[in-house]
PDB file of C-alpha atoms in Angstrom:
ATOM      1  CA  MET A   1      10.811  -8.738  28.555  1.00 67.00           C
ATOM      2  CA  LEU A   2      13.807 -10.576  27.109  1.00 68.00           C
ATOM      3  CA  GLN A   3      11.596 -12.390  24.591  1.00 65.00           C
ATOM      4  CA  ARG A   4      10.381  -9.028  23.266  1.00 63.00           C
ATOM      5  CA  PHE A   5      13.753  -7.340  23.695  1.00 65.00           C
ATOM      6  CA  ALA A   6      15.701  -9.569  21.306  1.00 65.00           C
ATOM      7  CA  PRO A   7      13.513  -9.017  18.191  1.00 65.00           C
ATOM      8  CA  GLY A   8      13.338  -5.307  18.971  1.00 64.00           C
ATOM      9  CA  LEU A   9      17.121  -5.081  19.257  1.00 69.00           C
ATOM     10  CA  LEU A  10      17.632  -6.917  15.981  1.00 68.00           C
ATOM     11  CA  GLY A  11      15.004  -4.792  14.253  1.00 64.00           C
ATOM     12  CA  VAL A  12      16.788  -1.584  15.233  1.00 67.00           C
ATOM     13  CA  GLY A  13      20.162  -3.057  14.300  1.00 69.00           C
ATOM     14  CA  VAL A  14      19.043  -3.844  10.749  1.00 71.00           C
ATOM     15  CA  ARG A  15      18.981  -0.099  10.060  1.00 74.00           C
ATOM     16  CA  GLN A  16      22.708   0.036  10.764  1.00 78.00           C
ATOM     17  CA  ILE A  17      23.268  -3.004   8.545  1.00 82.00           C
ATOM     18  CA  ASN A  18      21.422  -1.174   5.775  1.00 80.00           C
ATOM     19  CA  ALA A  19      23.773   1.783   6.138  1.00 81.00           C
ATOM     20  CA  LEU A  20      26.786  -0.539   6.043  1.00 85.00           C
ATOM     21  CA  VAL A  21      25.499  -2.254   2.893  1.00 86.00           C
ATOM     22  CA  ASP A  22      25.039   1.153   1.247  1.00 86.00           C
ATOM     23  CA  LEU A  23      28.645   2.092   2.011  1.00 86.00           C
ATOM     24  CA  LEU A  24      29.969  -1.265   0.772  1.00 89.00           C
ATOM     25  CA  LEU A  25      28.106  -0.829  -2.495  1.00 90.00           C
ATOM     26  CA  ALA A  26      29.305   2.767  -2.812  1.00 90.00           C
ATOM     27  CA  SER A  27      32.889   1.567  -2.424  1.00 90.00           C
ATOM     28  CA  THR A  28      32.566  -0.192  -5.787  1.00 89.00           C
ATOM     29  CA  LEU A  29      31.687   3.077  -7.550  1.00 89.00           C
ATOM     30  CA  ALA A  30      33.755   6.102  -8.535  1.00 88.00           C
ATOM     31  CA  ALA A  31      36.049   7.719  -5.987  1.00 88.00           C
ATOM     32  CA  GLY A  32      34.172  10.051  -3.656  1.00 89.00           C
ATOM     33  CA  SER A  33      30.875   8.147  -3.744  1.00 91.00           C
ATOM     34  CA  ILE A  34      31.094   7.181  -0.065  1.00 93.00           C
ATOM     35  CA  SER A  35      31.721  10.798   0.918  1.00 92.00           C
ATOM     36  CA  TYR A  36      28.832  12.063  -1.212  1.00 93.00           C
ATOM     37  CA  LEU A  37      26.428   9.681   0.516  1.00 93.00           C
ATOM     38  CA  TYR A  38      27.869  10.387   3.962  1.00 92.00           C
ATOM     39  CA  TYR A  39      27.561  14.168   3.805  1.00 93.00           C
ATOM     40  CA  ALA A  40      24.117  13.998   2.220  1.00 93.00           C
ATOM     41  CA  ASP A  41      22.889  11.598   4.884  1.00 91.00           C
ATOM     42  CA  ARG A  42      24.070  13.960   7.640  1.00 91.00           C
ATOM     43  CA  LEU A  43      21.454  16.491   6.524  1.00 93.00           C
ATOM     44  CA  ASN A  44      18.845  13.807   5.893  1.00 92.00           C
ATOM     45  CA  GLN A  45      19.263  12.464   9.432  1.00 89.00           C
ATOM     46  CA  LEU A  46      18.483  15.851  11.031  1.00 90.00           C
ATOM     47  CA  PRO A  47      14.711  15.948  10.311  1.00 90.00           C
ATOM     48  CA  LEU A  48      14.495  12.181  10.732  1.00 87.00           C
ATOM     49  CA  SER A  49      15.853  12.490  14.265  1.00 85.00           C
ATOM     50  CA  LEU A  50      13.977  15.653  15.228  1.00 85.00           C
ATOM     51  CA  ILE A  51      10.634  14.489  13.832  1.00 85.00           C
ATOM     52  CA  GLY A  52      10.611  10.710  13.477  1.00 81.00           C
ATOM     53  CA  VAL A  53      12.454   9.667  16.626  1.00 79.00           C
ATOM     54  CA  ALA A  54      10.807  12.356  18.767  1.00 81.00           C
ATOM     55  CA  VAL A  55       7.292  11.496  17.564  1.00 81.00           C
ATOM     56  CA  GLY A  56       7.830   7.770  18.033  1.00 76.00           C
ATOM     57  CA  THR A  57       9.117   8.309  21.566  1.00 77.00           C
ATOM     58  CA  ALA A  58       6.243  10.625  22.506  1.00 77.00           C
ATOM     59  CA  LEU A  59       3.634   8.323  20.935  1.00 78.00           C
ATOM     60  CA  GLN A  60       4.620   5.195  22.881  1.00 73.00           C
ATOM     61  CA  PRO A  61       3.137   6.000  26.351  1.00 76.00           C
ATOM     62  CA  TYR A  62      -0.132   7.401  24.965  1.00 74.00           C
ATOM     63  CA  LEU A  63      -0.677   4.409  22.708  1.00 74.00           C
ATOM     64  CA  ASP A  64       0.291   2.006  25.497  1.00 73.00           C
ATOM     65  CA  LYS A  65      -2.286   3.539  27.829  1.00 76.00           C
ATOM     66  CA  ALA A  66      -5.048   3.469  25.219  1.00 73.00           C
ATOM     67  CA  LEU A  67      -4.394  -0.177  24.382  1.00 71.00           C
ATOM     68  CA  GLN A  68      -4.120  -1.307  28.015  1.00 71.00           C
ATOM     69  CA  THR A  69      -7.522   0.173  28.817  1.00 71.00           C
ATOM     70  CA  ASP A  70      -9.048  -1.545  25.771  1.00 62.00           C
ATOM     71  CA  ARG A  71      -9.909   1.799  24.207  1.00 58.00           C
ATOM     72  CA  GLY A  72      -9.434   0.625  20.645  1.00 55.00           C
ATOM     73  CA  GLY A  73     -11.167   3.645  19.155  1.00 68.00           C
ATOM     74  CA  GLN A  74      -8.963   6.016  21.130  1.00 72.00           C
ATOM     75  CA  ALA A  75      -5.852   4.083  20.096  1.00 71.00           C
ATOM     76  CA  LYS A  76      -6.833   4.358  16.441  1.00 75.00           C
ATOM     77  CA  LYS A  77      -7.393   8.105  16.773  1.00 75.00           C
ATOM     78  CA  ILE A  78      -4.052   8.613  18.492  1.00 77.00           C
ATOM     79  CA  PHE A  79      -2.317   6.613  15.758  1.00 76.00           C
ATOM     80  CA  ASN A  80      -4.036   8.521  12.933  1.00 76.00           C
ATOM     81  CA  ASP A  81      -3.391  11.931  14.478  1.00 77.00           C
ATOM     82  CA  THR A  82       0.259  11.095  15.118  1.00 80.00           C
ATOM     83  CA  LEU A  83       0.759   9.818  11.586  1.00 80.00           C
ATOM     84  CA  VAL A  84      -0.653  13.035  10.119  1.00 80.00           C
ATOM     85  CA  GLY A  85       1.220  15.161  12.646  1.00 80.00           C
ATOM     86  CA  ALA A  86       4.523  13.534  11.737  1.00 84.00           C
ATOM     87  CA  LEU A  87       3.946  13.631   7.980  1.00 85.00           C
ATOM     88  CA  ALA A  88       3.210  17.372   7.913  1.00 86.00           C
ATOM     89  CA  PRO A  89       6.710  18.543   8.907  1.00 88.00           C
ATOM     90  CA  GLY A  90       8.234  15.441   7.299  1.00 89.00           C
ATOM     91  CA  LEU A  91       6.884  16.273   3.843  1.00 90.00           C
ATOM     92  CA  CYS A  92       7.926  19.900   4.196  1.00 91.00           C
ATOM     93  CA  ALA A  93      11.428  18.864   5.262  1.00 92.00           C
ATOM     94  CA  ALA A  94      11.655  16.542   2.260  1.00 93.00           C
ATOM     95  CA  VAL A  95      10.561  19.316  -0.101  1.00 94.00           C
ATOM     96  CA  GLY A  96      13.044  21.744   1.430  1.00 93.00           C
ATOM     97  CA  LEU A  97      15.971  19.320   1.330  1.00 94.00           C
ATOM     98  CA  GLY A  98      15.145  18.226  -2.205  1.00 93.00           C
ATOM     99  CA  LEU A  99      14.838  21.728  -3.689  1.00 94.00           C
ATOM    100  CA  LEU A 100      17.503  23.457  -1.611  1.00 94.00           C
ATOM    101  CA  ALA A 101      20.090  20.669  -1.716  1.00 93.00           C
ATOM    102  CA  PRO A 102      22.716  22.555  -3.807  1.00 93.00           C
ATOM    103  CA  GLU A 103      22.421  25.698  -1.708  1.00 94.00           C
ATOM    104  CA  LEU A 104      22.566  23.859   1.620  1.00 94.00           C
ATOM    105  CA  ILE A 105      25.558  21.759   0.600  1.00 95.00           C
ATOM    106  CA  THR A 106      27.377  24.817  -0.725  1.00 93.00           C
ATOM    107  CA  LEU A 107      26.792  26.776   2.471  1.00 93.00           C
ATOM    108  CA  LEU A 108      27.745  23.972   4.863  1.00 93.00           C
ATOM    109  CA  PHE A 109      30.534  22.073   3.125  1.00 92.00           C
ATOM    110  CA  GLU A 110      31.956  23.740   0.006  1.00 89.00           C
ATOM    111  CA  ARG A 111      35.418  24.813   1.076  1.00 88.00           C
ATOM    112  CA  GLY A 112      38.907  23.388   0.746  1.00 85.00           C
ATOM    113  CA  ALA A 113      38.890  20.056  -1.079  1.00 86.00           C
ATOM    114  CA  PHE A 114      35.087  20.093  -1.196  1.00 91.00           C
ATOM    115  CA  ASP A 115      34.773  21.729  -4.628  1.00 91.00           C
ATOM    116  CA  PRO A 116      31.699  22.569  -6.803  1.00 92.00           C
ATOM    117  CA  ALA A 117      31.807  19.098  -8.380  1.00 93.00           C
ATOM    118  CA  ALA A 118      31.580  17.479  -4.949  1.00 93.00           C
ATOM    119  CA  THR A 119      28.743  19.856  -4.065  1.00 94.00           C
ATOM    120  CA  ALA A 120      26.784  18.856  -7.162  1.00 94.00           C
ATOM    121  CA  ALA A 121      27.273  15.127  -6.525  1.00 94.00           C
ATOM    122  CA  THR A 122      26.339  15.434  -2.828  1.00 95.00           C
ATOM    123  CA  ALA A 123      23.295  17.570  -3.638  1.00 95.00           C
ATOM    124  CA  LEU A 124      21.983  14.897  -6.007  1.00 95.00           C
ATOM    125  CA  ALA A 125      22.360  12.294  -3.266  1.00 94.00           C
ATOM    126  CA  LEU A 126      20.550  14.537  -0.773  1.00 95.00           C
ATOM    127  CA  SER A 127      17.643  15.072  -3.177  1.00 95.00           C
ATOM    128  CA  ALA A 128      17.410  11.300  -3.621  1.00 94.00           C
ATOM    129  CA  PHE A 129      17.481  10.721   0.143  1.00 94.00           C
ATOM    130  CA  ALA A 130      14.693  13.294   0.535  1.00 93.00           C
ATOM    131  CA  VAL A 131      12.384  11.100  -1.565  1.00 93.00           C
ATOM    132  CA  GLY A 132      12.370   8.481   1.178  1.00 91.00           C
ATOM    133  CA  LEU A 133      12.429  10.831   4.183  1.00 92.00           C
ATOM    134  CA  PRO A 134       8.622  10.830   4.770  1.00 92.00           C
ATOM    135  CA  ALA A 135       8.619   7.032   4.613  1.00 91.00           C
ATOM    136  CA  PHE A 136      11.362   6.787   7.247  1.00 90.00           C
ATOM    137  CA  ILE A 137       9.352   9.113   9.506  1.00 89.00           C
ATOM    138  CA  MET A 138       6.198   7.044   8.951  1.00 87.00           C
ATOM    139  CA  ASN A 139       8.195   3.937   9.823  1.00 87.00           C
ATOM    140  CA  LYS A 140       8.908   5.384  13.277  1.00 85.00           C
ATOM    141  CA  VAL A 141       5.155   5.730  13.858  1.00 84.00           C
ATOM    142  CA  THR A 142       4.116   2.335  12.488  1.00 84.00           C
ATOM    143  CA  THR A 143       6.915   0.544  14.354  1.00 84.00           C
ATOM    144  CA  THR A 144       5.844   2.219  17.598  1.00 82.00           C
ATOM    145  CA  ALA A 145       2.285   0.990  17.002  1.00 81.00           C
ATOM    146  CA  PHE A 146       3.539  -2.584  16.808  1.00 82.00           C
ATOM    147  CA  TYR A 147       5.698  -2.167  19.911  1.00 79.00           C
ATOM    148  CA  ALA A 148       2.821  -0.621  21.888  1.00 75.00           C
ATOM    149  CA  SER A 149       0.694  -3.694  21.219  1.00 74.00           C
ATOM    150  CA  GLY A 150       3.523  -5.950  22.453  1.00 74.00           C
ATOM    151  CA  ASN A 151       4.505  -7.104  18.970  1.00 76.00           C
ATOM    152  CA  THR A 152       8.257  -6.828  18.385  1.00 76.00           C
ATOM    153  CA  LYS A 153       8.579  -9.690  15.909  1.00 79.00           C
ATOM    154  CA  THR A 154       6.605  -8.116  13.058  1.00 81.00           C
ATOM    155  CA  PRO A 155       8.829  -4.987  12.886  1.00 80.00           C
ATOM    156  CA  LEU A 156      11.833  -7.315  12.763  1.00 81.00           C
ATOM    157  CA  LYS A 157      10.343  -9.193   9.819  1.00 84.00           C
ATOM    158  CA  PHE A 158       9.722  -5.923   7.995  1.00 85.00           C
ATOM    159  CA  ALA A 159      13.226  -4.735   8.806  1.00 84.00           C
ATOM    160  CA  LEU A 160      14.684  -7.889   7.254  1.00 86.00           C
ATOM    161  CA  LEU A 161      12.395  -7.511   4.248  1.00 87.00           C
ATOM    162  CA  GLY A 162      13.484  -3.879   3.930  1.00 84.00           C
ATOM    163  CA  LEU A 163      17.125  -4.989   4.050  1.00 86.00           C
ATOM    164  CA  THR A 164      16.521  -7.356   1.147  1.00 89.00           C
ATOM    165  CA  LEU A 165      14.590  -4.762  -0.877  1.00 90.00           C
ATOM    166  CA  ASN A 166      17.256  -2.170  -0.148  1.00 88.00           C
ATOM    167  CA  PHE A 167      20.022  -4.410  -1.468  1.00 91.00           C
ATOM    168  CA  VAL A 168      18.148  -5.433  -4.623  1.00 92.00           C
ATOM    169  CA  LEU A 169      17.075  -1.882  -5.502  1.00 92.00           C
ATOM    170  CA  ASN A 170      20.470  -0.382  -4.749  1.00 92.00           C
ATOM    171  CA  VAL A 171      22.320  -2.897  -6.885  1.00 92.00           C
ATOM    172  CA  SER A 172      19.844  -2.338  -9.721  1.00 92.00           C
ATOM    173  CA  LEU A 173      19.712   1.467  -9.635  1.00 92.00           C
ATOM    174  CA  MET A 174      23.421   2.073  -9.065  1.00 91.00           C
ATOM    175  CA  GLN A 175      24.112   0.559 -12.498  1.00 89.00           C
ATOM    176  CA  TRP A 176      22.502   3.620 -14.110  1.00 90.00           C
ATOM    177  CA  LEU A 177      22.553   6.313 -11.430  1.00 92.00           C
ATOM    178  CA  GLY A 178      25.734   5.570  -9.513  1.00 91.00           C
ATOM    179  CA  HIS A 179      25.741   6.755  -5.909  1.00 92.00           C
ATOM    180  CA  VAL A 180      22.425   8.540  -6.460  1.00 93.00           C
ATOM    181  CA  GLY A 181      20.844   5.162  -7.195  1.00 93.00           C
ATOM    182  CA  ILE A 182      21.907   3.920  -3.777  1.00 93.00           C
ATOM    183  CA  ALA A 183      20.230   6.850  -2.025  1.00 92.00           C
ATOM    184  CA  LEU A 184      17.111   6.527  -4.165  1.00 93.00           C
ATOM    185  CA  GLY A 185      16.912   2.758  -3.728  1.00 91.00           C
ATOM    186  CA  THR A 186      17.073   3.138   0.054  1.00 90.00           C
ATOM    187  CA  GLY A 187      14.091   5.487   0.001  1.00 90.00           C
ATOM    188  CA  ILE A 188      12.009   3.347  -2.359  1.00 93.00           C
ATOM    189  CA  ALA A 189      12.684   0.265  -0.219  1.00 90.00           C
ATOM    190  CA  MET A 190      11.399   2.089   2.858  1.00 89.00           C
ATOM    191  CA  TRP A 191       8.247   3.239   1.035  1.00 91.00           C
ATOM    192  CA  LEU A 192       7.496  -0.365   0.072  1.00 90.00           C
ATOM    193  CA  SER A 193       8.161  -1.563   3.619  1.00 88.00           C
ATOM    194  CA  VAL A 194       5.921   1.112   5.162  1.00 88.00           C
ATOM    195  CA  ALA A 195       3.115   0.335   2.710  1.00 86.00           C
ATOM    196  CA  LEU A 196       3.219  -3.302   3.810  1.00 87.00           C
ATOM    197  CA  GLN A 197       3.303  -2.282   7.482  1.00 85.00           C
ATOM    198  CA  VAL A 198       0.190  -0.144   6.984  1.00 81.00           C
ATOM    199  CA  ALA A 199      -1.548  -3.095   5.319  1.00 80.00           C
ATOM    200  CA  VAL A 200      -0.692  -5.352   8.277  1.00 82.00           C
ATOM    201  CA  LEU A 201      -1.814  -2.736  10.819  1.00 78.00           C
ATOM    202  CA  ARG A 202      -5.104  -2.502   8.971  1.00 74.00           C
ATOM    203  CA  ARG A 203      -5.665  -6.212   9.617  1.00 74.00           C
ATOM    204  CA  HIS A 204      -4.229  -6.096  13.131  1.00 67.00           C
ATOM    205  CA  GLY A 205      -6.624  -6.925  15.953  1.00 54.00           C
ATOM    206  CA  VAL A 206      -6.363  -3.610  17.808  1.00 52.00           C
ATOM    207  CA  PHE A 207      -6.378  -1.514  14.645  1.00 56.00           C
ATOM    208  CA  GLY A 208      -8.850  -3.713  12.827  1.00 50.00           C
ATOM    209  CA  ASP A 209     -11.238  -0.884  11.957  1.00 52.00           C
ATOM    210  CA  TRP A 210      -8.465   1.418  10.772  1.00 51.00           C
ATOM    211  CA  HIS A 211      -8.417   2.070   7.048  1.00 53.00           C
ATOM    212  CA  VAL A 212      -6.494   4.273   4.649  1.00 56.00           C
ATOM    213  CA  ALA A 213      -9.617   6.136   3.512  1.00 60.00           C
ATOM    214  CA  SER A 214      -9.855   7.750   6.948  1.00 60.00           C
ATOM    215  CA  LEU A 215      -6.652   9.643   6.163  1.00 66.00           C
ATOM    216  CA  LEU A 216      -7.549  10.810   2.646  1.00 75.00           C
ATOM    217  CA  PRO A 217      -8.856  14.288   3.628  1.00 78.00           C
ATOM    218  CA  GLN A 218      -5.752  14.943   5.719  1.00 78.00           C
ATOM    219  CA  GLY A 219      -3.581  13.485   2.968  1.00 78.00           C
ATOM    220  CA  LEU A 220      -4.936  15.951   0.414  1.00 85.00           C
ATOM    221  CA  LYS A 221      -4.247  18.806   2.808  1.00 85.00           C
ATOM    222  CA  LEU A 222      -0.693  17.575   3.347  1.00 87.00           C
ATOM    223  CA  LEU A 223      -0.081  17.396  -0.394  1.00 88.00           C
ATOM    224  CA  THR A 224      -1.406  20.948  -0.746  1.00 89.00           C
ATOM    225  CA  LEU A 225       0.891  22.108   2.052  1.00 88.00           C
ATOM    226  CA  ALA A 226       3.948  20.512   0.455  1.00 90.00           C
ATOM    227  CA  GLY A 227       2.999  21.560  -3.088  1.00 91.00           C
ATOM    228  CA  VAL A 228       2.548  25.241  -2.258  1.00 90.00           C
ATOM    229  CA  MET A 229       5.783  25.203  -0.245  1.00 90.00           C
ATOM    230  CA  ALA A 230       7.595  23.801  -3.285  1.00 93.00           C
ATOM    231  CA  LEU A 231       6.171  26.594  -5.450  1.00 93.00           C
ATOM    232  CA  LEU A 232       7.261  29.198  -2.897  1.00 91.00           C
ATOM    233  CA  ILE A 233      10.809  27.842  -2.853  1.00 92.00           C
ATOM    234  CA  VAL A 234      11.012  27.698  -6.663  1.00 92.00           C
ATOM    235  CA  ALA A 235       9.680  31.261  -6.942  1.00 92.00           C
ATOM    236  CA  TYR A 236      12.117  32.536  -4.305  1.00 91.00           C
ATOM    237  CA  LYS A 237      15.069  30.900  -6.054  1.00 91.00           C
ATOM    238  CA  ALA A 238      14.012  32.416  -9.368  1.00 90.00           C
ATOM    239  CA  ALA A 239      13.568  35.906  -7.891  1.00 90.00           C
ATOM    240  CA  LEU A 240      16.719  35.992  -5.750  1.00 89.00           C
ATOM    241  CA  PRO A 241      19.759  34.187  -7.170  1.00 88.00           C
ATOM    242  CA  TYR A 242      22.007  32.444  -4.683  1.00 90.00           C
ATOM    243  CA  PRO A 243      24.807  34.817  -3.599  1.00 89.00           C
ATOM    244  CA  THR A 244      28.498  33.996  -3.585  1.00 86.00           C
ATOM    245  CA  SER A 245      29.379  35.437  -0.173  1.00 87.00           C
ATOM    246  CA  SER A 246      29.125  32.929   2.697  1.00 87.00           C
ATOM    247  CA  LEU A 247      27.430  35.492   4.934  1.00 91.00           C
ATOM    248  CA  LEU A 248      24.840  36.377   2.298  1.00 92.00           C
ATOM    249  CA  GLN A 249      24.328  32.687   1.581  1.00 91.00           C
ATOM    250  CA  ALA A 250      23.473  32.109   5.239  1.00 93.00           C
ATOM    251  CA  VAL A 251      21.015  35.033   5.144  1.00 93.00           C
ATOM    252  CA  TRP A 252      19.492  33.704   1.897  1.00 93.00           C
ATOM    253  CA  VAL A 253      18.939  30.248   3.413  1.00 92.00           C
ATOM    254  CA  ALA A 254      17.642  31.685   6.715  1.00 93.00           C
ATOM    255  CA  VAL A 255      15.078  33.870   4.929  1.00 93.00           C
ATOM    256  CA  ILE A 256      13.706  31.070   2.778  1.00 92.00           C
ATOM    257  CA  ILE A 257      13.502  28.712   5.765  1.00 91.00           C
ATOM    258  CA  GLY A 258      11.748  31.428   7.757  1.00 91.00           C
ATOM    259  CA  LEU A 259       9.215  32.117   5.004  1.00 90.00           C
ATOM    260  CA  SER A 260       8.568  28.393   4.590  1.00 90.00           C
ATOM    261  CA  GLY A 261       8.108  28.042   8.337  1.00 89.00           C
ATOM    262  CA  LEU A 262       5.560  30.867   8.422  1.00 90.00           C
ATOM    263  CA  TRP A 263       3.624  29.226   5.593  1.00 89.00           C
ATOM    264  CA  PHE A 264       3.765  25.896   7.431  1.00 88.00           C
ATOM    265  CA  ILE A 265       2.343  27.386  10.661  1.00 86.00           C
ATOM    266  CA  ALA A 266      -0.338  29.399   8.850  1.00 86.00           C
ATOM    267  CA  PHE A 267      -1.502  26.466   6.722  1.00 87.00           C
ATOM    268  CA  LEU A 268      -1.807  24.109   9.679  1.00 82.00           C
ATOM    269  CA  GLN A 269      -4.064  26.647  11.410  1.00 79.00           C
ATOM    270  CA  LEU A 270      -6.158  27.554   8.356  1.00 81.00           C
ATOM    271  CA  SER A 271      -6.627  23.954   7.230  1.00 78.00           C
ATOM    272  CA  GLY A 272      -7.579  22.689  10.683  1.00 75.00           C
ATOM    273  CA  LEU A 273      -4.738  20.177  10.801  1.00 72.00           C
ATOM    274  CA  PHE A 274      -3.498  21.799  14.004  1.00 72.00           C
ATOM    275  CA  ASP A 275      -5.001  24.437  16.293  1.00 67.00           C
ATOM    276  CA  TRP A 276      -2.137  26.612  17.494  1.00 68.00           C
ATOM    277  CA  ARG A 277      -4.421  28.758  19.664  1.00 70.00           C
ATOM    278  CA  ARG A 278      -5.651  25.719  21.554  1.00 68.00           C
ATOM    279  CA  PHE A 279      -2.095  24.464  21.942  1.00 65.00           C
ATOM    280  CA  LEU A 280      -0.838  27.795  23.314  1.00 69.00           C
ATOM    281  CA  ALA A 281      -3.819  28.059  25.663  1.00 69.00           C
ATOM    282  CA  ARG A 282      -3.101  24.593  27.091  1.00 62.00           C
ATOM    283  CA  ARG A 283       0.549  25.521  27.665  1.00 58.00           C
ATOM    284  CA  ARG A 284      -0.155  28.640  29.728  1.00 59.00           C
ATOM    285  CA  PRO A 285       0.740  28.514  33.436  1.00 56.00           C
ATOM    286  CA  GLY A 286      -2.219  27.611  35.596  1.00 53.00           C
ATOM    287  CA  LYS A 287      -3.994  25.614  32.912  1.00 49.00           C
ATOM    288  CA  ALA A 288      -2.525  22.292  34.038  1.00 46.00           C
ATOM    289  CA  ALA A 289      -4.657  22.271  37.181  1.00 45.00           C
ATOM    290  CA  THR A 290      -7.894  22.348  35.197  1.00 47.00           C
ATOM    291  CA  GLN A 291      -6.752  19.891  32.535  1.00 48.00           C
ATOM    292  CA  GLN A 292      -8.939  16.832  32.188  1.00 48.00           C
ATOM    293  CA  PRO A 293      -7.323  13.471  33.033  1.00 47.00           C
ATOM    294  CA  THR A 294      -8.181  12.105  29.595  1.00 47.00           C
ATOM    295  CA  ASP A 295      -6.382  14.888  27.681  1.00 45.00           C
TER     296      ASP A 295
END
């Protein structure tokens, strides 16, 4: 346990080192850059925690059981389904944060010393963070796959590689984009790291028959889901300008989030990505007694 614990601990700790490096780099930029990144990352961390961490935690026991019983095909299916299931809300959250960044920042933070200029700078950072949000959520799934197979060293190697990529990209992009370059570089570094993790999982013994092409149909559906949601948000913003009253701003944001949520639920059902009726039927009282052991 200790042999696996140490690499896992270091792998998780690298994420905090990344955040520290970002702040150190931001300290060399214009005044306020650290605050812009901090407030933007608070919103970015919300879907990452609710989706990425929750999915990774829930995936672990199911994947462990499938691998321990040598059900490689079942393990692959669980991994694929979880990856798609995490990307669906992750992409939608990224689209929402990216397109609604000015409105969200204004509603939550613009008061006192937090003026419109600070809102604009923080909103740009949030939009840049949103670019990498799906990759961070995918990383929770791929890392869990390695841990479930007893491999804690490979995630550590990728974490160290991601740290290096993050530093190089941040230093390069901040020369032209300032604090926004730091947020964007962090996301790009995670996309590169996740792409390499997927390539390694493809060649991994347990997931040897897993390939990217198996996810293409679901990937096209996810892009359609996110694309139409983006169009809905753009159309809503064009039809109903953002109000100046704080109360009306809260209503404006609540309505657009509600409409986007309804579209999200409807699309998952219509596209076959998720069967809500089956889910609700399985959750009814009395159904647990008849549930099959393999479910």
